[in-house]
CSV table of C-alpha atoms in Angstrom, one decimal:
chain,number,residue,atom,x,y,z
A,704,TRP,CA,49.7,-128.6,-107.1
A,705,PHE,CA,53.4,-129.3,-107.0
A,706,GLN,CA,55.6,-128.4,-104.1
A,707,PRO,CA,58.8,-126.6,-105.1
A,708,LEU,CA,60.9,-129.7,-104.7
A,709,SER,CA,58.4,-131.8,-106.7
A,710,ARG,CA,58.3,-129.2,-109.5
A,711,CYS,CA,62.1,-129.2,-109.4
A,712,ARG,CA,62.2,-133.0,-109.7
A,713,PHE,CA,59.8,-132.8,-112.6
A,714,PHE,CA,62.0,-130.3,-114.4
A,715,PHE,CA,65.1,-132.4,-113.8
A,716,GLN,CA,63.3,-135.5,-115.2
A,717,HIS,CA,62.8,-133.4,-118.4
A,718,PHE,CA,66.4,-132.2,-118.0
A,719,ILE,CA,67.7,-135.8,-117.9
A,720,HIS,CA,65.5,-136.9,-120.8
A,721,SER,CA,67.0,-134.0,-122.8
A,722,PHE,CA,70.4,-135.2,-121.8
A,723,ILE,CA,69.8,-138.8,-122.8
A,724,TYR,CA,68.7,-137.5,-126.1
A,725,PRO,CA,71.1,-134.5,-126.1
A,726,VAL,CA,70.2,-131.0,-127.3
A,727,LYS,CA,72.6,-128.1,-127.4
A,728,LEU,CA,73.6,-126.9,-123.9
A,729,HIS,CA,72.4,-123.3,-124.3
A,730,HIS,CA,68.9,-124.7,-125.0
A,731,LEU,CA,68.9,-126.6,-121.7
A,732,TYR,CA,70.1,-123.4,-120.0
A,733,SER,CA,67.3,-121.4,-121.6
A,734,LEU,CA,64.7,-123.9,-120.6
A,735,PHE,CA,66.0,-123.9,-117.0
A,736,VAL,CA,65.8,-120.1,-116.9
A,737,PHE,CA,62.2,-120.1,-118.1
A,738,PHE,CA,61.3,-122.9,-115.7
A,739,CYS,CA,62.5,-120.9,-112.7
A,740,LYS,CA,60.7,-117.7,-113.9
A,741,ASP,CA,57.4,-119.1,-115.2
A,742,THR,CA,56.5,-121.6,-112.5
A,743,GLY,CA,57.0,-119.0,-109.8
A,744,VAL,CA,59.0,-121.4,-107.6
A,745,GLY,CA,62.0,-119.2,-108.1
A,746,THR,CA,60.4,-116.8,-105.8
A,747,GLN,CA,60.2,-119.3,-102.9
A,748,PRO,CA,62.7,-118.6,-100.1
A,749,PHE,CA,65.6,-121.1,-100.2
A,750,CYS,CA,63.9,-123.1,-103.0
A,751,VAL,CA,66.0,-125.6,-104.8
A,752,PRO,CA,65.5,-124.3,-108.4
A,753,GLN,CA,66.5,-120.9,-107.2
A,754,ILE,CA,69.7,-122.2,-105.6
A,755,ILE,CA,70.6,-124.3,-108.7
A,756,PHE,CA,69.9,-121.4,-111.0
A,757,LEU,CA,72.1,-119.1,-109.1
A,758,LEU,CA,74.9,-121.7,-109.1
A,759,LEU,CA,74.5,-122.6,-112.7
A,760,GLU,CA,74.4,-118.9,-113.6
A,761,LYS,CA,78.0,-118.8,-112.4
A,762,ILE,CA,79.0,-121.9,-114.4
A,763,PHE,CA,77.3,-121.4,-117.7
A,764,ILE,CA,79.5,-118.8,-119.4
A,765,LEU,CA,77.5,-118.5,-122.6
A,766,PRO,CA,77.3,-115.8,-125.2
A,767,PRO,CA,73.9,-114.0,-125.6
A,768,MET,CA,71.7,-116.2,-127.7
A,769,PRO,CA,69.2,-114.7,-130.2
A,770,VAL,CA,67.0,-117.8,-129.8
A,771,ASN,CA,64.1,-117.1,-127.5
A,772,ARG,CA,61.6,-119.5,-126.1
A,773,ASN,CA,59.0,-119.0,-128.9
A,774,ALA,CA,61.7,-119.9,-131.4
A,775,LEU,CA,62.6,-123.1,-129.5
A,776,ILE,CA,58.9,-124.0,-129.4
A,777,ARG,CA,58.7,-123.6,-133.2
A,778,TYR,CA,61.9,-125.6,-133.8
A,779,LYS,CA,60.6,-128.4,-131.7
A,780,THR,CA,57.2,-128.3,-133.4
A,781,ILE,CA,58.8,-128.4,-136.9
A,782,ASP,CA,61.0,-131.2,-135.7
A,783,ASN,CA,58.0,-133.2,-134.5
A,784,CYS,CA,56.2,-132.6,-137.8
A,785,LEU,CA,59.1,-133.7,-140.0
A,786,ARG,CA,59.6,-136.8,-138.0
A,787,ASN,CA,56.1,-137.9,-138.7
A,788,PRO,CA,56.4,-140.1,-141.8
A,789,TYR,CA,52.6,-140.6,-142.2
A,790,ARG,CA,51.9,-137.1,-143.3
A,791,ARG,CA,53.2,-134.7,-146.0
A,792,TRP,CA,54.0,-131.2,-144.7
A,793,THR,CA,53.6,-128.1,-146.8
A,794,LEU,CA,54.9,-124.7,-145.5
A,795,GLU,CA,51.3,-123.8,-144.7
A,796,ASP,CA,50.9,-126.9,-142.6
A,797,LEU,CA,54.1,-126.1,-140.6
A,798,VAL,CA,52.8,-122.5,-140.1
A,799,ASP,CA,49.6,-123.9,-138.7
A,800,ALA,CA,51.3,-126.4,-136.4
A,801,CYS,CA,53.7,-123.7,-135.0
A,802,SER,CA,50.8,-121.3,-134.5
A,803,ASP,CA,48.8,-124.0,-132.6
A,804,ALA,CA,51.9,-124.9,-130.4
A,805,LEU,CA,52.5,-121.2,-129.5
A,806,TYR,CA,48.8,-120.8,-128.6
A,807,GLU,CA,48.9,-124.0,-126.5
A,808,TYR,CA,52.1,-123.2,-124.6
A,809,GLU,CA,52.2,-119.4,-124.6
A,810,GLY,CA,48.7,-118.3,-125.2
A,811,ILE,CA,49.8,-116.4,-128.4
A,812,ASP,CA,46.8,-116.3,-130.7
A,813,LYS,CA,48.0,-113.9,-133.4
A,814,GLY,CA,49.7,-116.7,-135.4
A,815,ILE,CA,53.0,-116.5,-137.2
A,816,SER,CA,54.0,-115.7,-140.8
A,817,LYS,CA,55.3,-118.0,-143.5
A,818,ARG,CA,58.5,-115.9,-143.5
A,819,THR,CA,59.0,-116.8,-139.8
A,820,VAL,CA,58.8,-120.5,-140.5
A,821,GLN,CA,61.0,-120.2,-143.5
A,822,MET,CA,63.7,-118.5,-141.4
A,823,ASP,CA,63.3,-121.2,-138.8
A,824,ILE,CA,63.9,-123.8,-141.3
A,825,GLN,CA,67.0,-122.0,-142.5
A,826,MET,CA,68.2,-121.7,-139.0
A,827,MET,CA,67.7,-125.4,-138.3
A,828,ARG,CA,69.6,-126.3,-141.5
A,829,SER,CA,72.5,-124.1,-140.5
A,830,GLU,CA,75.4,-124.8,-138.1
A,831,LYS,CA,74.6,-121.7,-136.0
A,832,LEU,CA,72.6,-123.8,-133.4
A,833,GLY,CA,74.5,-127.0,-134.2
A,834,TYR,CA,71.5,-128.7,-135.8
A,835,ASN,CA,72.6,-129.0,-139.4
A,836,ALA,CA,69.1,-130.5,-140.0
A,837,PRO,CA,68.8,-132.3,-143.4
A,838,ILE,CA,65.5,-130.6,-144.3
A,839,VAL,CA,64.7,-131.1,-148.0
A,840,VAL,CA,61.8,-130.0,-150.3
A,841,TYR,CA,60.2,-132.6,-152.6
A,842,GLU,CA,57.6,-132.2,-155.3
A,843,ASN,CA,58.3,-128.5,-155.0
A,844,LYS,CA,56.1,-128.0,-151.9
A,845,TYR,CA,56.5,-130.7,-149.3
A,846,TYR,CA,59.1,-130.7,-146.5
A,847,LYS,CA,60.8,-133.7,-144.8
A,848,TYR,CA,64.0,-134.9,-143.3
A,849,GLU,CA,66.3,-136.5,-145.9
A,850,ASP,CA,67.4,-138.8,-143.1
A,851,PRO,CA,64.1,-140.3,-141.6
A,852,GLU,CA,66.0,-141.1,-138.3
A,853,TYR,CA,67.1,-137.5,-137.8
A,854,SER,CA,65.9,-135.3,-134.9
A,855,ILE,CA,67.2,-132.1,-133.5
A,856,THR,CA,66.9,-133.7,-130.0
A,857,GLN,CA,69.7,-136.1,-131.0
A,858,THR,CA,72.3,-133.5,-131.7
A,859,PRO,CA,75.5,-134.7,-129.9
A,860,LEU,CA,77.1,-132.6,-127.3
A,861,ASN,CA,80.5,-131.1,-128.1
A,862,GLU,CA,83.5,-131.1,-125.8
A,863,GLN,CA,82.8,-127.6,-124.4
A,864,ASP,CA,79.2,-128.7,-123.6
A,865,LEU,CA,80.5,-131.8,-121.9
A,866,LYS,CA,83.0,-129.8,-119.9
A,867,THR,CA,80.4,-127.3,-118.8
A,868,MET,CA,78.0,-130.1,-117.9
A,869,SER,CA,80.7,-131.8,-115.8
A,870,GLU,CA,81.2,-128.6,-113.9
A,871,ALA,CA,77.4,-128.3,-113.3
A,872,VAL,CA,77.2,-131.9,-112.1
A,873,GLU,CA,80.1,-131.2,-109.6
A,874,VAL,CA,78.1,-128.4,-108.1
A,875,LEU,CA,74.9,-130.5,-107.9
A,876,ARG,CA,76.8,-133.3,-106.3
A,877,GLN,CA,77.7,-131.1,-103.4
A,878,PHE,CA,74.0,-130.8,-102.5
A,879,LYS,CA,73.2,-134.6,-102.5
A,880,GLY,CA,73.5,-134.7,-98.7
A,881,PHE,CA,71.0,-132.0,-98.1
A,882,SER,CA,67.4,-132.9,-97.3
A,883,TYR,CA,66.1,-130.7,-100.2
A,884,PHE,CA,67.9,-133.1,-102.5
A,885,THR,CA,66.9,-136.4,-101.0
A,886,GLU,CA,64.4,-137.2,-103.8
A,887,MET,CA,66.8,-136.1,-106.5
A,888,SER,CA,69.9,-138.1,-105.7
A,889,ASP,CA,69.1,-140.8,-108.3
A,890,ILE,CA,68.7,-138.0,-110.9
A,891,ILE,CA,72.1,-136.5,-110.0
A,892,ASN,CA,73.6,-140.0,-110.2
A,893,ARG,CA,72.1,-140.4,-113.7
A,894,LEU,CA,73.6,-137.1,-114.8
A,895,GLU,CA,77.0,-138.0,-113.5
A,896,ASP,CA,76.8,-141.4,-115.3
A,897,HIS,CA,75.8,-139.9,-118.7
A,898,VAL,CA,78.3,-137.1,-118.6
A,899,ALA,CA,81.1,-139.6,-117.8
A,900,SER,CA,80.0,-142.1,-120.5
A,901,ALA,CA,79.7,-139.4,-123.1
A,902,ARG,CA,83.2,-138.0,-122.4
A,903,MET,CA,84.9,-141.4,-122.3
A,904,LYS,CA,82.7,-142.9,-125.0
A,905,THR,CA,81.8,-145.8,-122.8
A,906,THR,CA,78.6,-147.5,-122.0
A,907,PRO,CA,76.6,-146.1,-118.9
A,908,VAL,CA,77.2,-147.9,-115.6
A,909,ILE,CA,73.8,-146.9,-114.1
A,910,ASP,CA,70.5,-148.0,-115.7
A,911,PHE,CA,67.2,-146.9,-114.2
A,912,GLU,CA,64.0,-148.8,-114.7
A,913,LYS,CA,62.0,-147.5,-117.7
A,914,ASN,CA,59.5,-148.6,-120.3
A,915,GLU,CA,60.1,-146.6,-123.5
A,916,SER,CA,57.3,-148.5,-125.3
A,917,LEU,CA,54.6,-147.5,-122.8
A,918,LYS,CA,51.7,-145.7,-124.5
A,919,GLY,CA,50.6,-142.3,-123.4
A,920,LEU,CA,53.9,-140.8,-122.6
A,921,ASP,CA,53.5,-138.2,-125.3
A,922,TYR,CA,50.6,-136.7,-123.4
A,923,LEU,CA,52.7,-136.0,-120.3
A,924,ASP,CA,54.0,-132.6,-121.3
A,925,THR,CA,50.6,-131.4,-122.6
A,926,ILE,CA,48.8,-132.4,-119.4
A,927,TYR,CA,51.6,-130.9,-117.3
A,928,HIS,CA,51.1,-127.5,-119.0
A,929,ALA,CA,47.3,-127.8,-118.7
A,930,ILE,CA,47.6,-128.3,-115.0
A,931,VAL,CA,50.1,-125.4,-114.5
A,932,ASN,CA,48.0,-123.1,-116.7
A,933,GLU,CA,44.7,-124.3,-115.2
A,934,HIS,CA,43.1,-125.4,-118.5
A,935,PRO,CA,40.5,-128.2,-118.8
A,936,ILE,CA,41.2,-130.9,-121.3
A,937,GLN,CA,38.9,-132.8,-123.7
A,938,LEU,CA,39.6,-136.6,-123.5
A,939,LYS,CA,38.7,-139.6,-125.5
A,940,TYR,CA,39.3,-142.4,-123.0
A,941,ARG,CA,38.7,-146.1,-122.9
A,942,SER,CA,39.3,-148.1,-119.8
A,943,PHE,CA,40.2,-151.7,-120.0
A,944,LYS,CA,36.7,-152.7,-118.9
A,945,ALA,CA,34.8,-150.4,-121.4
A,946,ARG,CA,33.5,-151.7,-124.7
A,947,SER,CA,34.1,-148.4,-126.4
A,948,ALA,CA,35.8,-145.1,-125.7
A,949,ASN,CA,34.1,-142.2,-124.0
A,950,SER,CA,34.6,-138.5,-124.6
A,951,PHE,CA,34.4,-136.0,-121.8
A,952,ILE,CA,35.9,-132.8,-120.3
A,953,PHE,CA,38.4,-133.4,-117.5
A,954,TYR,CA,39.9,-131.0,-115.0
A,955,PRO,CA,43.5,-132.2,-114.3
A,956,TYR,CA,45.2,-131.6,-110.9
A,957,LEU,CA,48.1,-133.9,-110.5
A,958,LEU,CA,50.3,-136.3,-112.5
A,959,LYS,CA,51.4,-139.4,-110.7
A,960,GLU,CA,53.9,-142.1,-111.7
A,961,TYR,CA,53.5,-145.6,-110.3
A,962,ARG,CA,55.6,-148.6,-111.5
A,963,ASN,CA,56.6,-146.9,-114.8
A,964,ARG,CA,52.9,-146.0,-115.5
A,965,TRP,CA,51.6,-142.5,-115.5
A,966,PHE,CA,48.2,-141.4,-114.1
A,967,VAL,CA,46.4,-138.0,-114.0
A,968,TYR,CA,44.1,-137.1,-111.1
A,969,GLY,CA,41.1,-134.8,-111.6
A,970,VAL,CA,37.4,-134.6,-112.0
A,971,ARG,CA,35.1,-135.0,-115.0
A,972,GLY,CA,32.8,-132.3,-116.2
A,973,ASN,CA,30.5,-131.1,-113.5
A,974,GLY,CA,31.3,-134.1,-111.3
A,975,ARG,CA,32.6,-134.0,-107.8
A,976,ILE,CA,34.3,-137.3,-107.6
A,977,LEU,CA,38.1,-137.5,-107.8
A,978,GLN,CA,39.3,-139.9,-110.4
A,979,ASN,CA,42.7,-141.1,-111.7
A,980,LEU,CA,43.1,-141.9,-115.4
A,981,ALA,CA,45.9,-143.9,-116.9
A,982,LEU,CA,47.7,-142.0,-119.7
A,983,ASP,CA,48.1,-145.2,-121.7
A,984,ARG,CA,44.4,-145.5,-122.1
A,985,ILE,CA,43.9,-142.0,-123.5
A,986,GLN,CA,43.1,-142.1,-127.2
A,987,SER,CA,43.1,-138.4,-127.9
A,988,LEU,CA,43.5,-135.2,-126.0
A,989,GLU,CA,42.7,-131.5,-126.6
A,990,VAL,CA,43.5,-128.6,-124.3
A,991,LEU,CA,40.5,-126.2,-123.8
A,992,PRO,CA,42.1,-122.9,-122.8
A,993,GLN,CA,38.9,-120.9,-123.2
A,994,GLU,CA,36.8,-123.2,-121.0
A,995,HIS,CA,36.2,-122.4,-117.3
A,996,TYR,CA,38.5,-124.4,-115.0
A,997,ILE,CA,37.3,-126.0,-111.8
A,998,LYS,CA,40.0,-125.6,-109.3
A,999,ASN,CA,41.1,-128.4,-107.0
A,1000,THR,CA,39.2,-128.5,-103.7
A,1001,PHE,CA,38.9,-132.3,-103.7
A,1002,PHE,CA,42.2,-133.5,-102.2
A,1003,ASP,CA,45.5,-132.5,-100.9
A,1004,PRO,CA,48.3,-133.9,-103.1
A,1005,ASN,CA,50.8,-133.5,-100.2
A,1006,THR,CA,49.0,-136.0,-97.9
A,1007,PHE,CA,46.8,-138.0,-100.3
A,1008,PHE,CA,49.3,-140.8,-100.8
A,1009,ASP,CA,50.4,-141.1,-97.1
A,1010,ASP,CA,48.1,-144.2,-96.5
A,1011,LEU,CA,48.2,-145.6,-100.0
A,1012,VAL,CA,50.0,-148.3,-101.9
A,1013,GLY,CA,49.6,-147.5,-105.6
A,1014,VAL,CA,47.2,-144.9,-107.0
A,1015,THR,CA,43.6,-146.2,-106.2
A,1016,LYS,CA,41.6,-144.6,-103.3
A,1017,ASN,CA,37.8,-144.4,-103.5
A,1018,THR,CA,35.8,-141.7,-101.9
A,1019,GLY,CA,35.4,-142.4,-98.2
A,1020,SER,CA,38.2,-145.0,-98.0
A,1021,VAL,CA,40.0,-145.2,-94.7
A,1022,ALA,CA,43.3,-146.8,-93.8
A,1023,GLU,CA,43.2,-150.2,-92.0
A,1024,LYS,CA,45.8,-152.1,-90.2
A,1025,VAL,CA,47.0,-155.0,-92.3
A,1026,GLY,CA,49.0,-157.8,-90.7
A,1027,PHE,CA,50.9,-160.4,-92.7
A,1028,LYS,CA,53.4,-163.2,-92.1
A,1029,VAL,CA,56.4,-163.3,-94.3
A,1030,ALA,CA,58.3,-166.6,-94.8
A,1031,ALA,CA,62.0,-166.7,-93.8
A,1032,ALA,CA,63.2,-166.7,-97.4
A,1033,GLU,CA,61.3,-163.6,-98.3
A,1034,ALA,CA,61.7,-161.7,-95.0
A,1035,PRO,CA,65.0,-159.9,-95.8
A,1036,TYR,CA,63.7,-158.5,-99.1
A,1037,ILE,CA,60.5,-157.1,-97.6
A,1038,ILE,CA,62.2,-155.8,-94.4
A,1039,THR,CA,64.8,-153.9,-96.4
A,1040,LYS,CA,62.3,-152.7,-99.0
A,1041,PRO,CA,59.1,-151.9,-97.0
A,1042,ARG,CA,55.8,-152.3,-98.8
A,1043,HIS,CA,54.7,-149.0,-97.2
A,1044,ARG,CA,56.2,-146.3,-95.0
A,1045,SER,CA,54.1,-147.4,-92.1
A,1046,GLN,CA,55.5,-151.0,-92.1
A,1047,GLN,CA,56.8,-152.2,-88.8
A,1048,VAL,CA,58.0,-155.6,-87.4
A,1049,MET,CA,55.5,-156.9,-84.9
A,1050,GLU,CA,57.1,-160.3,-84.2
A,1051,ARG,CA,60.1,-162.4,-85.2
A,1052,LEU,CA,59.5,-166.1,-85.1
A,1053,ALA,CA,61.9,-168.9,-84.4
A,1054,ASP,CA,61.8,-170.3,-87.9
A,1055,GLY,CA,63.1,-167.0,-89.3
A,1056,SER,CA,59.7,-165.7,-90.5
A,1057,VAL,CA,58.4,-162.4,-89.4
A,1058,ILE,CA,55.0,-160.8,-88.8
A,1059,LEU,CA,54.7,-157.3,-90.2
A,1060,GLU,CA,52.0,-154.6,-90.1
A,1061,ILE,CA,51.1,-151.7,-92.3
A,1062,GLU,CA,48.3,-149.2,-92.1
A,1063,VAL,CA,46.9,-148.5,-95.5
A,1064,VAL,CA,43.8,-148.2,-97.7
A,1065,ILE,CA,43.0,-151.7,-99.1
A,1066,ASN,CA,43.0,-151.5,-102.9
A,1067,HIS,CA,43.9,-153.5,-106.0
A,1068,GLU,CA,47.6,-152.4,-105.9
A,1069,LEU,CA,48.0,-153.8,-102.4
A,1070,GLU,CA,46.4,-157.1,-103.4
A,1071,ARG,CA,48.9,-157.4,-106.3
A,1072,VAL,CA,51.8,-156.7,-103.9
A,1073,PHE,CA,50.7,-159.7,-101.8
A,1074,PHE,CA,50.0,-161.9,-104.9
A,1075,ARG,CA,53.5,-161.2,-106.2
A,1076,TYR,CA,54.9,-163.3,-103.3
A,1077,ALA,CA,52.3,-166.1,-103.5
A,1078,GLU,CA,53.3,-168.7,-100.9
A,1079,GLY,CA,55.9,-166.3,-99.3
A,1080,ILE,CA,53.2,-164.2,-97.6
A,1081,GLN,CA,50.2,-165.0,-95.5
A,1082,VAL,CA,47.7,-162.2,-94.8
A,1083,LEU,CA,46.6,-162.4,-91.2
A,1084,TYR,CA,44.1,-159.5,-90.9
A,1085,PRO,CA,41.7,-157.8,-91.5
A,1086,LYS,CA,39.3,-160.7,-92.1
A,1087,THR,CA,37.8,-159.2,-95.3
A,1088,LEU,CA,41.3,-159.1,-97.0
A,1089,VAL,CA,42.1,-162.6,-95.7
A,1090,GLU,CA,38.9,-164.0,-97.3
A,1091,LEU,CA,39.5,-162.1,-100.5
A,1092,MET,CA,43.1,-163.4,-100.8
A,1093,GLY,CA,41.9,-166.9,-100.0
A,1094,ARG,CA,39.3,-166.9,-102.7
A,1095,LYS,CA,41.6,-165.6,-105.4
A,1096,LEU,CA,44.5,-167.8,-104.5
A,1097,LYS,CA,42.2,-170.8,-104.5
A,1098,LYS,CA,40.9,-169.9,-107.9
A,1099,ALA,CA,44.5,-169.4,-109.2
A,1100,ALA,CA,45.5,-172.8,-107.8
A,1101,GLU,CA,42.6,-174.5,-109.6
A,1102,GLN,CA,44.0,-173.4,-112.9
A,1103,TYR,CA,47.0,-175.5,-112.3
A,1104,THR,CA,45.3,-178.4,-110.6
A,1105,HIS,CA,42.8,-178.9,-113.4
A,1106,SER,CA,45.1,-178.1,-116.2
A,1107,LYS,CA,45.7,-180.9,-118.7
């Protein structure tokens, strides 16, 4: 469901996230290697991950690491458990959590031993991986972090790591002008900025829009792997209009970000209607690796959004030409940042205002774009949208006219 470039972009978003909350460099390298091999995009001719991998392979001069991917999954799982202050964790609990994680991510169903988790804990406590995790035992059987704010994902980079990262960024920067990297230029800029600020101990000079308090972000990775591995998921979901949550099986096909909010596209149960669900409205999620997976024959992710503003498109919806007049004060902003890729100037008026046209599916997101400018935009056609905007703006104006 992801083109090679989109998969690469998704990986680099995780890469950047790891860099904002740094982990040791060889872990990033290991994850990158596994990404290229497991997704299969490394076999694509002239694919971006393959090029980067070959380049970084020349840069990352690292000693062989005994840590494999399964161990990294266990470390991350133990870290997640010990960061949860609302539960007490015995060794058996940690073994169960690690076994579940390995089954979910790797399909390993034989479980792991207590001895393995005990060795993992000792490794995390040691300096060998740079963690020095303050894991303590209390009441003779429960594990926790002595420092409740600690996490292995916050281990600072050392000078050698920063030097190597700088070299990697220099290589990536050489590709910013190529079409394959057009969508990734902002990510490369972010890498450059964080490496520079970390080395000089200064504040970053680039800040990207983000909403760290948005609910549902912790489901991103699980849904991503469910899509890649073609596994259905069991959801407990409550839309804003529903009185209570509903539970159902969902077949996920695509993750989509829009205005800092994440959505997953797929179909329910035996349904045949494509839906998008907001991750911030998911109350619980369980991957069902043993269940039959209905493959995507419902839409083409490569073209689905071509005539769309936002994420909503109902079955049978077709694009319409939408004309709107933009006031002179707003015109420069909308011309330089088009509302849609199809936007074109139809006429420039003497008072500085302009008439623009786009060809899109009419949905709630498009309405909100127009509402955002209020008196700065007048929708001219189609008639149905003009009437809808008129009714809603009139109702909005009445709230102020009749307010005490």
